[in-house]
Amino acid sequence: MDNNSEPEYDSEAEWSIGTGSVTDSDAFGQDWSSDEEFLVPEFGNEDPPVTPVSDVPQPNGSGTLGRLLYDNRVPLDIALETLQYLKPGELVALARTCKQIRSLLLSGQLTPVWKASRAMYGIPPPPPERSEIAWAQFLFGRKMCHHCELAMAKVPDWQLMCRLCSECKRLNLVNARAVKYEFKDHHPDLTKMVLYTNVRKRYARSETAYYWREDLEMMGKIIKAHEADIAAGKPGAQEVFEAFKESRIAFVEAVTKHVPVCIKWAAKYNESRMDERAAEKNAWRTARMNIIEQRLLTLGHRLDDIRWVLSAGRLTDLDLAERSWQTTLRDLVCRTKHVRKRRLDGSHGPLIEERKRALKEAYAAKRKSVSPREWRSITFLALPPPPTLLHIPLVLDFVYSDVEQNLGVAEFRTFLESEFSLGCGPAQATAQYNRLMSAGAHAVVSTYPSFLTGIGERALLDCALLTYVDSDNDTAQPPWYPNDCTDLSTILCRRFFGAGIGLPDRSLEYCPRRAQAVASILELLHLPATTTVAELDARDARFDCMICRPGRIRGGGWQKRAHRWRSAVIHHALDHQRPWQMKSDPPRYVLLSDEKAAEARVKEGNPIDLASIATWFCAHCGEHLENWKPYADVEKHVKDAHGVLSPQREDDILYMPMVKIHPEAVMISCDPLPEQVVNCRCLLCPANGKKKTKVFSEEGVRCHLSTTHRPLKLEDGAEGVHFTRSA
C-alpha cells in the first residue's frame, strides 16, 4: 500500500465507535458522506480506489460555480490553479454550496489542492493516517459534538482527534483508575493501544488519562479475537498480534507527539483571528464615524461641535449596528444641534434673544390675522401654541442659523408663511383631523344609521355622538382625568389653550364606548342622532345609572349618584367598560323624577354663570386672543370699539369652551333594592333562645347559606325552605 496516497471516501460507511479511534478493521481515515452535515471519523485498513473526475455525477444546473466547472468543461489543471489559493476553511465552506462542487472537492484528484492550501497558511499537517480533507473539515467545519451531533463543541480535543461536548465527556470518558477495575480481564497493554485525553472538562487539563469507553470495548474485542486465534493454534497468529500491537502503540505515540504542535498552532491562530476581528471592527467603526462626521458637516455644523459630541459619549457597537444606525444618526444630529445652541447662547446671547423676540412678534401677528370666527377651526387649532413654538426642530434651527445672517420680524413672517416650516403644520394637522373625523363619523354611521352624513364641519365637530378621548389618559381616574371633555371641540380648545399642546402632539382617537353611552341617553330623551352638545346641555336632565347599586350610609339610609349627561357617559366608560374587561354591561340609564332632580340641583349648588367667567371674546377682532374676558367686558368692547349698539351672542360675542360647564355627580337619597332590604332569616340555623336571631338581606342570606351551610349553592337557596322573609 502506498503510504502517500490519500484515502477516498465511502458514503455508505458508518461511524461505529465513540471517537472513531478504533474499528474492527483498525485503520484510519474519515468519511464525508453527501448526507452528513460534517465529517465523522471512519477507519479502514486500506485506501479505497480513487474516483476519476469523469465519473463524478454531472450537475443538474444548480450552482453557478458547478456550471462553470462542468458545463464549460474547465480543465482540471485550471481548477487546481484556481482553488489552491483559497484557505482550507473556504474550501470547506465551498464544498457545502452544491453537490457538484462537493463531489469535485472530495475526489481524490483534488487532494493536492487541500495540501497546498494548508501549507500556504501555515496549518500543521494532519496527524498520522488522517487525510487532508478530513483534517481541514475537523479544523474548520461545524463546531458540533461528533458524538451526539447536538451540542456545540468549539474547542477540539487534539488527543482524541474529535470534538466532544461536556455532557458526552461526562458520560463516556473513563479514567485510568476505573479502567483497571472495569477492564481487569483484558490485555495489560489495552490502554496503550487506544487514544486518551487529559481534558475531561471544557478547558482544564490534568495528568489523569481519560479513555473513551467504546474505544476500550472495541479494542478489547479485537484483542480477544487475536487471542482466540493464538489459542486455536493458527499459524502466524502470534506474529500478527504483535505487529498489530506495535502499530497501535506507535500510532498512539505519534498522535500524542502531534498534540503540542496543534495546541501551539491553535493558540496562534485564535490570537491572529482576534487581531483580525479587532482590526475589522476598528475599520468598521472608523468608517461609520466618518459617515457621521460628513453627514453633520453637510448639515452645516462646525467641526469642533461635531467632535465634541462624538468624544463626549463613546458609541457602542450596538449603536452603530445596521438596525439602530439610523436612530443613532438622528440622535447625534439632535445632540450636535443642542451643543451648537448652547455655544451660541453663550457667545451670541443678545442676538439669539433678539431673534426669539422677533419670532414671537411675527407669530403673534400671524395668529391675530386669523378671523376670531376661525379660532375654533381645525386650521387654527393645528398651529402650535406660542410656548411650544421653540420646541419645533425646524423653528429652532432657523433661530440658531448662521449668526452672520440678519433675521428680523419680516424674515420670520416669511418663514412662518410656509406651512411646512412648522414641522407639524396646518396641512398635516388637517389631514390628521380629517382622519379622526372620518373614522369617527364612519363608526357612528355604521352603528347608528340615522346619523346624517351630510352635515357641515361645525355641526360634525359639535355632535354629541362623536366622542373622542386622549388615549394616553383613557384609563386614568379622576381627578387627573379631564372628565368634562367628551366632545372633540372641548378637548381641542382645552388642550390647545390650556395645556399648550398642539393637535399633532395629541393621541386623540374616537371612543366607541362613550358614543354607546351617549346613544343610550339620546334614546332615553327621544332625541335624534344628530343632537349637538349644546342641545344636550340645554335639556339639563339628571340620570341614574341602573348598573350601580344603592349604597348604604351611616345612619341607615341609602344613596346613589345623580349624573348629568357628561358625567354619566364618562362614569360608564371608566367604571363599567374598562378596555381590559372581557365582558361589560351595556349602558342603562333612567331619568330621575322631578323631585330627585331638584334634590340633585340643590346639592350641586348654583349653576355656573358662564357670563361671569373669562371665556368670551370679540367676533370682530383679535383683541381677546388668549385674553378671554367675561361677557360684560366683551360686550362693552364691542360697543366701544366697533360701534355695535346691541351686541348679539354668536354674531358679535363668541364663547370658547375652556371651563367646566357642569358639576360632578352628586349623591342623593334613594330606596334600596328589594334584595337589599334586611328582612330575611335563615331556617337552617338552630334556634337559640339566648341569642338574638340574625336578620339578613336576601343577598346576605344567600351568601350565608353558600358559606355556612355548604354545599348549598348561592342560587339554590329557596324562600320558605332555606330562609323566610318577615313582613
XYZ file of C-alpha atoms in Angstrom:
727
model
C 0.000 0.000 0.000
C 1.308 3.432 -0.934
C 1.660 5.420 2.291
C 1.487 8.731 0.413
C -1.863 8.038 -1.206
C -4.965 9.752 0.132
C -7.999 7.641 1.076
C -11.200 8.032 -0.904
C -14.498 8.413 0.941
C -17.190 5.784 1.228
C -20.599 7.466 1.608
C -22.113 4.236 2.944
C -19.644 3.874 5.824
C -20.851 4.416 9.379
C -19.172 5.744 12.464
C -19.230 2.630 14.595
C -17.396 3.794 17.703
C -17.265 6.814 20.005
C -14.183 8.761 18.885
C -13.501 6.663 15.862
C -10.013 5.774 17.075
C -10.686 2.021 16.815
C -12.809 -0.125 14.466
C -12.993 -3.802 13.657
C -10.626 -3.332 10.755
C -8.381 -0.883 12.667
C -7.223 1.561 10.062
C -7.522 5.293 9.884
C -9.418 7.578 7.522
C -12.571 9.706 7.515
C -15.825 9.781 5.654
C -17.661 12.856 4.447
C -20.911 11.498 3.091
C -23.161 13.666 0.987
C -25.945 13.181 3.525
C -23.955 14.386 6.563
C -23.610 17.950 7.793
C -19.959 17.457 8.843
C -17.209 14.819 8.769
C -17.493 11.818 11.054
C -14.473 9.600 11.792
C -14.364 6.294 9.955
C -11.449 3.924 9.746
C -10.497 1.380 7.103
C -7.270 -0.594 6.720
C -6.728 0.141 3.026
C -7.271 3.041 0.681
C -10.406 2.757 -1.481
C -9.942 3.232 -5.207
C -9.755 6.842 -6.405
C -12.805 8.024 -8.344
C -11.841 9.804 -11.581
C -13.294 13.246 -12.175
C -15.060 11.976 -15.276
C -17.040 9.528 -13.133
C -18.347 12.248 -10.811
C -22.121 12.834 -11.325
C -22.749 15.711 -13.701
C -24.530 18.837 -12.377
C -28.234 19.329 -12.985
C -27.996 23.100 -13.353
C -27.845 24.201 -9.700
C -24.916 26.310 -8.559
C -23.030 28.933 -10.542
C -19.609 27.509 -9.758
C -20.800 23.994 -10.558
C -21.960 25.093 -14.009
C -18.643 26.867 -14.502
C -16.611 23.784 -13.670
C -18.761 21.252 -15.502
C -20.871 22.839 -18.213
C -17.964 24.850 -19.566
C -15.625 21.857 -19.200
C -12.949 23.751 -17.261
C -9.748 21.681 -17.334
C -8.656 20.120 -14.069
C -5.310 21.956 -14.010
C -7.105 25.322 -14.210
C -9.468 24.260 -11.417
C -6.458 23.237 -9.317
C -4.721 26.544 -10.001
C -7.854 28.486 -9.022
C -8.836 26.575 -5.913
C -5.401 26.280 -4.337
C -5.439 29.986 -3.420
C -8.400 29.505 -1.118
C -7.974 28.934 2.597
C -8.864 25.460 3.917
C -11.845 26.940 5.745
C -13.033 28.494 2.481
C -12.677 25.165 0.706
C -14.782 23.526 3.419
C -17.451 26.199 3.005
C -17.275 25.885 -0.778
C -17.869 22.137 -0.514
C -21.246 22.871 1.086
C -22.583 25.031 -1.744
C -23.892 22.269 -4.016
C -23.487 18.568 -4.681
C -21.438 19.131 -7.827
C -18.779 21.207 -6.072
C -18.863 18.787 -3.142
C -18.223 15.798 -5.395
C -15.384 17.610 -7.138
C -13.619 18.710 -3.950
C -13.977 15.278 -2.324
C -12.485 13.462 -5.280
C -9.007 12.101 -4.679
C -7.547 14.016 -7.637
C -8.019 17.352 -5.806
C -6.101 16.276 -2.703
C -3.093 18.432 -3.761
C -5.372 21.471 -3.593
C -6.153 20.825 0.066
C -2.493 20.119 0.855
C -1.250 23.274 -0.901
C -3.880 25.399 0.802
C -2.919 24.049 4.224
C 0.787 24.600 3.643
C 0.241 28.122 2.287
C -1.383 29.336 5.520
C 0.944 27.600 7.993
C -1.517 24.996 9.247
C 0.156 21.936 10.820
C -0.015 18.680 8.860
C -2.704 16.158 9.724
C -1.982 13.541 12.377
C -0.889 10.081 11.285
C -3.175 8.387 8.791
C -5.626 11.354 8.806
C -6.429 12.681 5.320
C -6.001 16.301 4.263
C -9.724 16.715 3.612
C -10.712 15.187 6.933
C -8.151 17.370 8.729
C -9.483 20.564 7.117
C -13.047 19.625 7.978
C -12.043 18.840 11.562
C -10.399 22.257 11.956
C -12.820 24.498 10.059
C -16.086 22.557 9.835
C -19.129 22.928 12.026
C -18.285 23.159 15.712
C -20.668 20.381 16.760
C -20.105 17.414 19.016
C -19.057 14.434 16.889
C -20.812 12.002 19.207
C -24.284 13.448 19.892
C -24.285 15.934 16.992
C -26.489 18.205 19.097
C -24.364 20.382 21.380
C -21.708 22.888 20.401
C -18.065 21.874 20.875
C -15.952 24.862 19.881
C -12.721 23.558 21.446
C -11.465 20.359 19.755
C -9.832 17.556 21.694
C -6.471 17.222 19.962
C -5.663 13.933 21.724
C -8.861 12.138 20.692
C -8.902 13.942 17.307
C -12.585 14.868 17.561
C -14.939 17.424 19.065
C -16.874 16.395 22.170
C -19.317 18.308 24.320
C -19.068 18.358 28.113
C -22.057 16.061 28.594
C -20.707 13.386 26.252
C -17.359 13.524 28.007
C -19.008 13.150 31.378
C -20.986 10.106 30.268
C -18.390 8.290 28.156
C -14.900 9.050 29.482
C -13.297 6.585 31.926
C -10.216 7.495 33.951
C -7.193 5.216 34.250
C -8.084 4.021 37.748
C -11.573 2.941 36.671
C -10.136 1.093 33.667
C -8.222 -1.234 35.986
C -11.480 -2.403 37.558
C -13.877 -2.335 34.585
C -11.424 -3.962 32.125
C -9.323 -6.059 34.503
C -9.863 -9.213 32.406
C -8.420 -7.631 29.271
C -4.880 -7.485 27.941
C -2.490 -5.438 30.162
C -1.461 -3.288 27.167
C -5.063 -2.321 26.375
C -4.679 1.312 27.465
C -1.502 1.704 25.389
C -3.364 0.823 22.206
C -6.171 3.418 22.326
C -6.116 7.194 22.315
C -6.640 9.073 25.566
C -7.133 12.662 26.663
C -6.134 14.733 29.663
C -9.036 17.169 29.244
C -12.220 15.913 30.849
C -13.939 19.283 31.216
C -14.011 22.089 28.720
C -10.548 23.611 29.177
C -8.988 22.219 32.376
C -6.065 19.849 31.734
C -4.844 17.293 34.256
C -2.297 14.497 34.488
C -5.056 11.898 34.667
C -5.647 9.959 31.461
C -9.238 9.542 30.316
C -10.275 6.899 27.765
C -13.344 6.674 25.592
C -15.371 3.717 26.845
C -16.417 2.473 23.391
C -12.798 2.595 22.194
C -11.771 0.390 25.109
C -14.609 -2.043 24.480
C -13.891 -2.279 20.754
C -10.146 -2.697 21.259
C -10.849 -5.364 23.870
C -12.932 -7.297 21.324
C -10.149 -7.063 18.733
C -7.519 -8.272 21.211
C -9.716 -11.183 22.293
C -10.174 -12.166 18.649
C -6.388 -12.262 18.213
C -6.007 -14.224 21.455
C -8.602 -16.714 20.251
C -6.619 -17.236 17.046
C -3.459 -17.767 19.091
C -5.210 -20.211 21.415
C -6.566 -22.114 18.402
C -3.003 -22.572 17.163
C -3.396 -20.726 13.867
C -0.032 -20.362 12.170
C 1.443 -16.848 12.464
C -1.317 -15.629 14.788
C 1.167 -14.538 17.473
C 3.267 -12.591 14.978
C 0.165 -10.878 13.554
C -0.941 -9.829 17.025
C 2.498 -8.484 17.942
C 2.652 -6.483 14.715
C -0.833 -5.136 15.355
C 0.026 -4.156 18.929
C 3.232 -2.406 17.877
C 1.419 -0.467 15.144
C -1.290 0.629 17.570
C 1.184 1.745 20.211
C 3.215 3.599 17.565
C 0.054 5.289 16.319
C -0.944 6.467 19.810
C 2.578 7.783 20.427
C 2.605 9.620 17.085
C -0.743 11.286 17.813
C 0.465 12.239 21.293
C 3.590 13.887 19.815
C 1.415 15.725 17.300
C -0.788 17.286 20.009
C 1.632 20.066 21.175
C 2.046 21.230 17.584
C -1.716 21.536 17.196
C -2.171 23.315 20.530
C 0.547 25.842 19.674
C -0.940 26.487 16.239
C -4.467 26.823 17.655
C -3.336 29.435 20.183
C -1.545 31.413 17.480
C -4.488 31.067 15.097
C -7.011 32.226 17.689
C -4.815 35.201 18.552
C -4.490 36.173 14.897
C -8.239 35.790 14.415
C -8.880 38.069 17.368
C -6.456 40.617 15.924
C -8.150 40.392 12.533
C -11.580 40.829 14.047
C -10.373 43.763 16.139
C -8.885 45.364 13.030
C -12.102 44.755 11.093
C -14.157 46.234 13.919
C -11.903 49.279 14.141
C -12.113 49.806 10.397
C -15.883 49.412 10.535
C -16.180 51.871 13.430
C -13.880 54.348 11.696
C -15.948 54.174 8.511
C -19.183 54.711 10.422
C -17.722 57.613 12.394
C -16.509 59.216 9.160
C -20.007 58.905 7.717
C -21.433 60.576 10.817
C -18.893 63.375 10.642
C -19.519 64.010 6.940
C -23.278 63.953 7.455
C -23.085 66.521 10.251
C -20.715 68.685 8.213
C -23.172 68.549 5.318
C -25.905 69.808 7.649
C -23.782 72.883 8.386
C -22.405 72.053 11.838
C -18.943 73.109 12.876
C -16.212 70.511 13.141
C -15.433 71.353 16.772
C -19.103 70.839 17.757
C -19.172 67.505 15.951
C -16.008 66.189 17.564
C -17.140 67.358 20.981
C -20.353 65.352 20.601
C -18.523 62.271 19.326
C -15.983 62.403 22.145
C -18.494 63.167 24.920
C -20.068 59.714 24.841
C -18.497 56.673 23.202
C -20.795 54.959 20.759
C -21.184 51.233 21.323
C -21.192 48.623 18.591
C -24.926 48.243 19.100
C -25.395 51.951 18.380
C -23.539 51.569 15.087
C -25.262 48.320 14.050
C -27.486 48.316 10.993
C -30.760 48.002 12.877
C -30.018 51.020 15.112
C -27.849 53.005 12.701
C -30.482 55.492 11.565
C -31.711 56.070 15.115
C -28.163 56.755 16.287
C -27.609 59.193 13.445
C -30.782 61.119 14.281
C -29.793 61.212 17.938
C -26.343 62.573 17.101
C -27.874 65.264 14.903
C -30.076 66.370 17.810
C -27.143 66.328 20.238
C -24.994 68.374 17.866
C -27.788 70.904 17.498
C -28.007 71.133 21.279
C -24.250 71.737 21.537
C -24.477 74.422 18.858
C -27.436 76.013 20.641
C -25.585 76.081 23.949
C -22.478 77.548 22.312
C -24.428 80.298 20.538
C -26.363 81.115 23.713
C -23.051 81.816 25.386
C -21.224 83.604 22.582
C -24.151 85.399 20.872
C -26.746 85.591 23.642
C -28.154 89.074 22.814
C -28.501 88.196 19.132
C -30.387 84.964 19.893
C -32.719 86.742 22.322
C -33.473 89.380 19.698
C -34.315 86.641 17.183
C -36.647 84.948 19.674
C -38.396 88.261 20.308
C -38.812 88.820 16.561
C -40.171 85.275 16.182
C -42.770 85.808 18.914
C -43.830 89.105 17.358
C -44.156 87.588 13.898
C -46.064 84.575 15.230
C -48.437 86.747 17.264
C -49.161 88.811 14.156
C -49.797 85.622 12.173
C -52.241 84.277 14.759
C -54.068 87.577 15.118
C -54.508 87.748 11.367
C -56.873 84.782 11.659
C -60.510 85.759 11.990
C -61.897 85.169 15.514
C -64.632 83.037 13.992
C -61.898 80.624 12.887
C -60.334 80.248 16.327
C -62.287 77.037 16.869
C -61.483 75.680 13.411
C -59.075 72.837 12.930
C -56.715 75.019 10.866
C -56.198 77.400 13.778
C -56.077 74.727 16.465
C -53.381 72.936 14.459
C -50.985 75.847 14.955
C -48.565 75.249 17.831
C -49.145 77.362 20.948
C -46.548 80.124 21.475
C -44.871 78.365 24.471
C -44.152 75.297 22.320
C -43.056 77.149 19.187
C -39.355 76.939 20.051
C -39.691 73.189 20.675
C -40.261 72.579 16.962
C -36.923 71.471 15.423
C -37.262 73.467 12.183
C -38.141 76.654 14.046
C -35.254 76.130 16.448
C -32.844 75.530 13.564
C -33.952 78.751 11.900
C -33.479 80.773 15.101
C -29.971 79.348 15.598
C -28.949 79.590 11.952
C -25.901 81.495 10.695
C -25.196 84.341 13.110
C -23.936 86.471 10.224
C -27.429 86.449 8.711
C -29.754 89.328 9.584
C -33.098 87.913 10.778
C -35.870 90.319 11.726
C -39.640 90.270 12.030
C -40.072 90.355 8.252
C -37.830 87.329 7.739
C -39.661 85.389 10.436
C -43.027 86.288 8.893
C -41.823 84.922 5.566
C -40.565 81.799 7.317
C -43.882 81.238 9.103
C -45.898 81.625 5.917
C -44.578 78.325 4.584
C -46.787 75.674 6.129
C -44.073 73.014 6.039
C -41.773 75.176 8.157
C -43.664 74.378 11.360
C -42.880 70.688 11.071
C -46.369 69.666 12.129
C -48.102 72.379 10.159
C -51.770 73.048 9.428
C -51.809 70.812 6.358
C -50.534 67.813 8.290
C -52.804 68.575 11.233
C -55.787 68.970 8.922
C -55.022 65.548 7.464
C -54.965 64.125 10.974
C -58.213 65.896 11.775
C -59.861 64.502 8.647
C -58.676 61.035 9.600
C -60.081 61.410 13.106
C -63.382 62.794 11.919
C -63.808 60.300 9.084
C -63.011 57.357 11.371
C -65.459 58.587 13.994
C -68.175 59.511 11.508
C -67.839 56.167 9.714
C -68.141 54.314 13.016
C -71.177 56.368 14.011
C -72.888 55.897 10.644
C -72.271 52.139 10.661
C -73.598 51.835 14.230
C -76.373 54.435 14.138
C -77.891 54.558 10.630
C -79.993 57.616 11.463
C -76.866 59.737 11.805
C -76.718 62.256 8.970
C -73.518 62.213 6.945
C -74.133 65.452 5.069
C -73.912 67.877 7.977
C -71.260 70.560 7.967
C -67.902 70.582 9.687
C -69.035 72.743 12.599
C -72.069 70.567 13.295
C -69.930 67.442 12.942
C -67.397 68.858 15.366
C -70.108 69.590 17.949
C -72.070 66.375 17.500
C -72.587 64.644 20.852
C -72.223 61.157 19.357
C -68.723 61.888 18.063
C -66.995 61.331 21.378
C -63.209 61.455 21.473
C -60.647 60.771 24.131
C -56.957 61.216 24.711
C -55.833 57.591 24.501
C -52.838 58.225 26.777
C -55.174 59.186 29.640
C -58.104 56.920 28.833
C -57.631 54.686 31.861
C -56.719 57.424 34.337
C -59.018 58.026 37.275
C -60.399 61.396 38.394
C -59.327 63.983 39.341
C -56.478 63.677 36.817
C -58.754 62.631 34.012
C -60.398 65.615 32.223
C -63.885 64.291 32.877
C -65.625 67.294 31.399
C -64.042 66.718 27.976
C -66.031 64.209 25.966
C -66.736 66.125 22.751
C -63.954 66.870 20.306
C -64.358 70.645 20.281
C -63.937 70.902 24.053
C -60.896 68.623 24.004
C -59.242 70.687 21.278
C -59.875 74.038 22.932
C -58.943 72.999 26.459
C -55.825 71.112 25.413
C -54.740 73.787 22.926
C -55.230 76.862 25.068
C -54.920 75.250 28.485
C -52.146 72.644 28.248
C -50.353 74.301 25.350
C -50.124 71.167 23.202
C -50.986 71.292 19.522
C -53.200 68.790 17.743
C -50.335 66.806 16.147
C -48.945 66.104 19.632
C -52.185 64.639 20.992
C -53.139 60.984 20.998
C -56.789 61.571 20.181
C -58.994 58.756 18.970
C -62.667 58.100 18.521
C -64.132 56.411 21.620
C -66.980 53.992 20.795
C -67.591 53.279 24.494
C -68.542 56.889 25.161
C -70.561 57.037 21.946
C -72.543 53.997 23.096
C -73.350 55.759 26.372
C -74.375 58.959 24.539
C -76.612 56.935 22.225
C -78.345 55.396 25.246
C -79.004 58.879 26.667
C -80.307 60.161 23.314
C -82.679 57.213 23.092
C -83.877 57.857 26.637
C -84.538 61.540 25.840
C -86.081 60.727 22.420
C -83.519 62.897 20.616
C -82.116 62.307 17.104
C -78.602 61.031 16.473
C -77.550 64.460 15.174
C -78.104 66.135 18.550
C -75.289 68.531 19.417
C -73.502 69.042 22.701
C -75.219 72.397 23.245
C -78.655 70.836 22.793
C -77.911 68.164 25.371
C -76.633 70.799 27.784
C -79.860 72.775 27.314
C -82.005 69.803 28.388
C -80.342 69.913 31.841
C -81.541 66.383 32.668
C -80.366 64.189 35.546
C -79.728 60.470 35.167
C -79.353 57.426 37.370
C -77.042 54.568 36.344
C -79.016 51.330 36.627
C -75.853 49.215 36.758
C -74.734 50.828 40.024
C -76.432 49.603 43.184
C -77.516 51.892 46.025
C -75.001 52.220 48.815
C -75.789 52.204 52.494
C -74.695 55.173 54.553
C -74.115 55.581 58.237
C -77.435 56.123 59.958
C -79.342 53.532 57.938
C -80.101 55.484 54.770
C -79.340 54.658 51.132
C -77.859 56.850 48.396
C -76.922 56.817 44.717
C -75.186 59.116 42.245
C -77.143 61.641 40.214
C -75.418 62.385 36.883
C -75.631 64.991 34.215
C -75.157 63.583 30.743
C -71.389 64.100 30.525
C -70.561 62.630 33.911
C -72.919 59.716 33.138
C -71.031 58.994 29.918
C -67.586 59.097 31.497
C -68.773 57.170 34.579
C -69.876 54.292 32.361
C -66.668 54.347 30.298
C -64.390 54.352 33.332
C -66.321 52.181 35.795
C -68.327 49.731 33.694
C -66.456 49.413 30.396
C -62.755 49.119 31.050
C -60.659 48.307 27.953
C -59.210 45.174 29.591
C -62.576 43.749 30.642
C -63.569 40.721 28.620
C -67.269 41.436 29.007
C -69.008 44.615 30.126
C -72.597 45.644 30.705
C -74.265 47.930 28.151
C -75.146 51.409 29.446
C -78.519 51.565 31.185
C -79.864 54.879 32.484
C -83.141 56.116 33.877
C -84.356 59.692 34.185
C -84.641 60.925 37.730
C -88.010 62.167 38.867
C -88.570 65.903 39.184
C -88.249 65.619 42.958
C -84.926 63.749 42.814
C -83.613 66.018 40.033
C -84.414 69.057 42.177
C -82.561 67.438 45.090
C -79.544 66.903 42.844
C -79.591 70.524 41.644
C -79.693 71.745 45.232
C -76.663 69.636 46.149
C -74.847 70.785 43.038
C -75.247 74.363 44.168
C -75.934 77.317 41.985
C -75.437 76.630 38.284
C -72.317 78.020 36.721
C -72.853 81.513 35.371
C -70.860 81.365 32.163
C -71.350 85.095 31.646
C -69.171 85.819 34.668
C -66.331 83.528 33.579
C -63.499 84.804 31.409
C -64.191 82.633 28.394
C -65.721 85.145 25.931
C -64.127 87.018 23.031
C -64.965 89.535 20.325
C -66.058 88.176 16.958
C -64.775 91.238 15.041
C -61.095 91.492 16.081
C -58.265 89.578 17.727
C -58.230 91.667 20.896
C -59.111 88.765 23.159
C -56.891 86.054 21.691
C -55.722 84.155 24.788
C -57.031 87.140 26.748
C -60.560 85.883 27.370
C -62.937 88.179 29.256
C -66.329 87.900 30.981
C -69.360 88.504 28.827
C -69.938 92.058 30.134
C -66.368 93.157 29.349
C -66.540 91.795 25.824
C -69.951 93.420 25.324
C -68.520 96.801 26.347
C -65.554 96.316 23.986
C -67.871 95.551 21.055
C -69.948 98.660 21.731
C -66.969 100.993 22.157
C -64.558 99.640 19.550
C -66.925 98.507 16.825
C -69.973 100.715 17.364
C -72.440 97.864 17.790
C -75.297 99.230 19.879
C -76.808 95.865 20.793
C -74.206 93.066 20.599
C -75.639 89.630 19.986
C -74.235 86.274 21.016
C -72.793 84.236 18.126
C -72.909 87.352 15.945
C -70.735 89.756 17.907
C -69.669 87.810 21.010
C -68.340 84.252 20.892
C -67.719 81.614 23.575
C -64.627 79.452 23.949
C -65.382 76.159 25.823
C -62.445 76.215 28.208
C -64.111 75.769 31.607
C -66.298 73.178 33.244
C -69.897 73.656 32.280
C -71.363 71.096 34.655
C -70.706 69.949 38.238
C -69.567 66.485 39.210
C -72.048 63.747 40.074
C -73.667 64.217 43.488
C -75.091 61.688 45.934
C -78.855 61.745 46.512
C -81.081 59.681 48.785
C -82.848 56.643 47.344
C -84.678 53.481 48.299
C -82.792 50.186 48.487
C -83.388 47.416 46.011
C -85.769 44.651 47.138
C -82.891 42.224 47.587
C -81.081 44.766 49.768
C -83.864 45.054 52.378
C -82.861 43.371 55.661
C -85.861 41.114 56.456
C -84.686 37.521 55.928
C -83.928 34.805 58.492
C -82.098 31.525 57.936
C -84.252 28.408 58.602
C -81.247 26.066 58.732
C -79.632 27.727 61.733
C -80.727 26.100 65.047
C -82.900 28.255 67.296
C -81.094 29.660 70.306
C -83.175 31.487 72.885
C -80.120 33.091 74.456
C -79.019 34.767 71.232
C -80.903 37.147 69.062
C -81.824 35.706 65.683
C -79.694 37.297 62.971
C -81.546 39.089 60.191
C -80.138 39.267 56.642
C -80.963 40.870 53.349
C -81.797 38.463 50.553
C -78.257 38.838 49.204
C -76.833 38.327 52.683
C -78.876 35.231 53.491
C -77.957 33.574 50.189
C -74.282 34.299 50.869
C -74.752 32.906 54.398
C -76.300 29.695 53.018
C -73.491 29.189 50.481
C -70.727 29.622 53.084
C -72.105 28.357 56.414
C -74.348 25.587 55.089
C -72.220 24.145 52.348
C -72.510 22.569 49.822
C -75.659 24.618 49.214
C -75.029 26.901 46.251
C -75.812 30.587 46.277
C -78.608 30.295 43.732
C -80.121 27.159 45.298
C -81.441 28.899 48.397
C -85.254 28.784 48.201
C -87.581 31.072 50.116
C -89.739 29.099 52.569
C -87.309 26.157 52.524
C -83.959 27.633 53.467
C -84.923 31.135 54.557
C -88.033 33.109 55.368
C -88.897 36.742 54.801
C -90.600 38.780 57.517
C -93.243 41.348 56.720
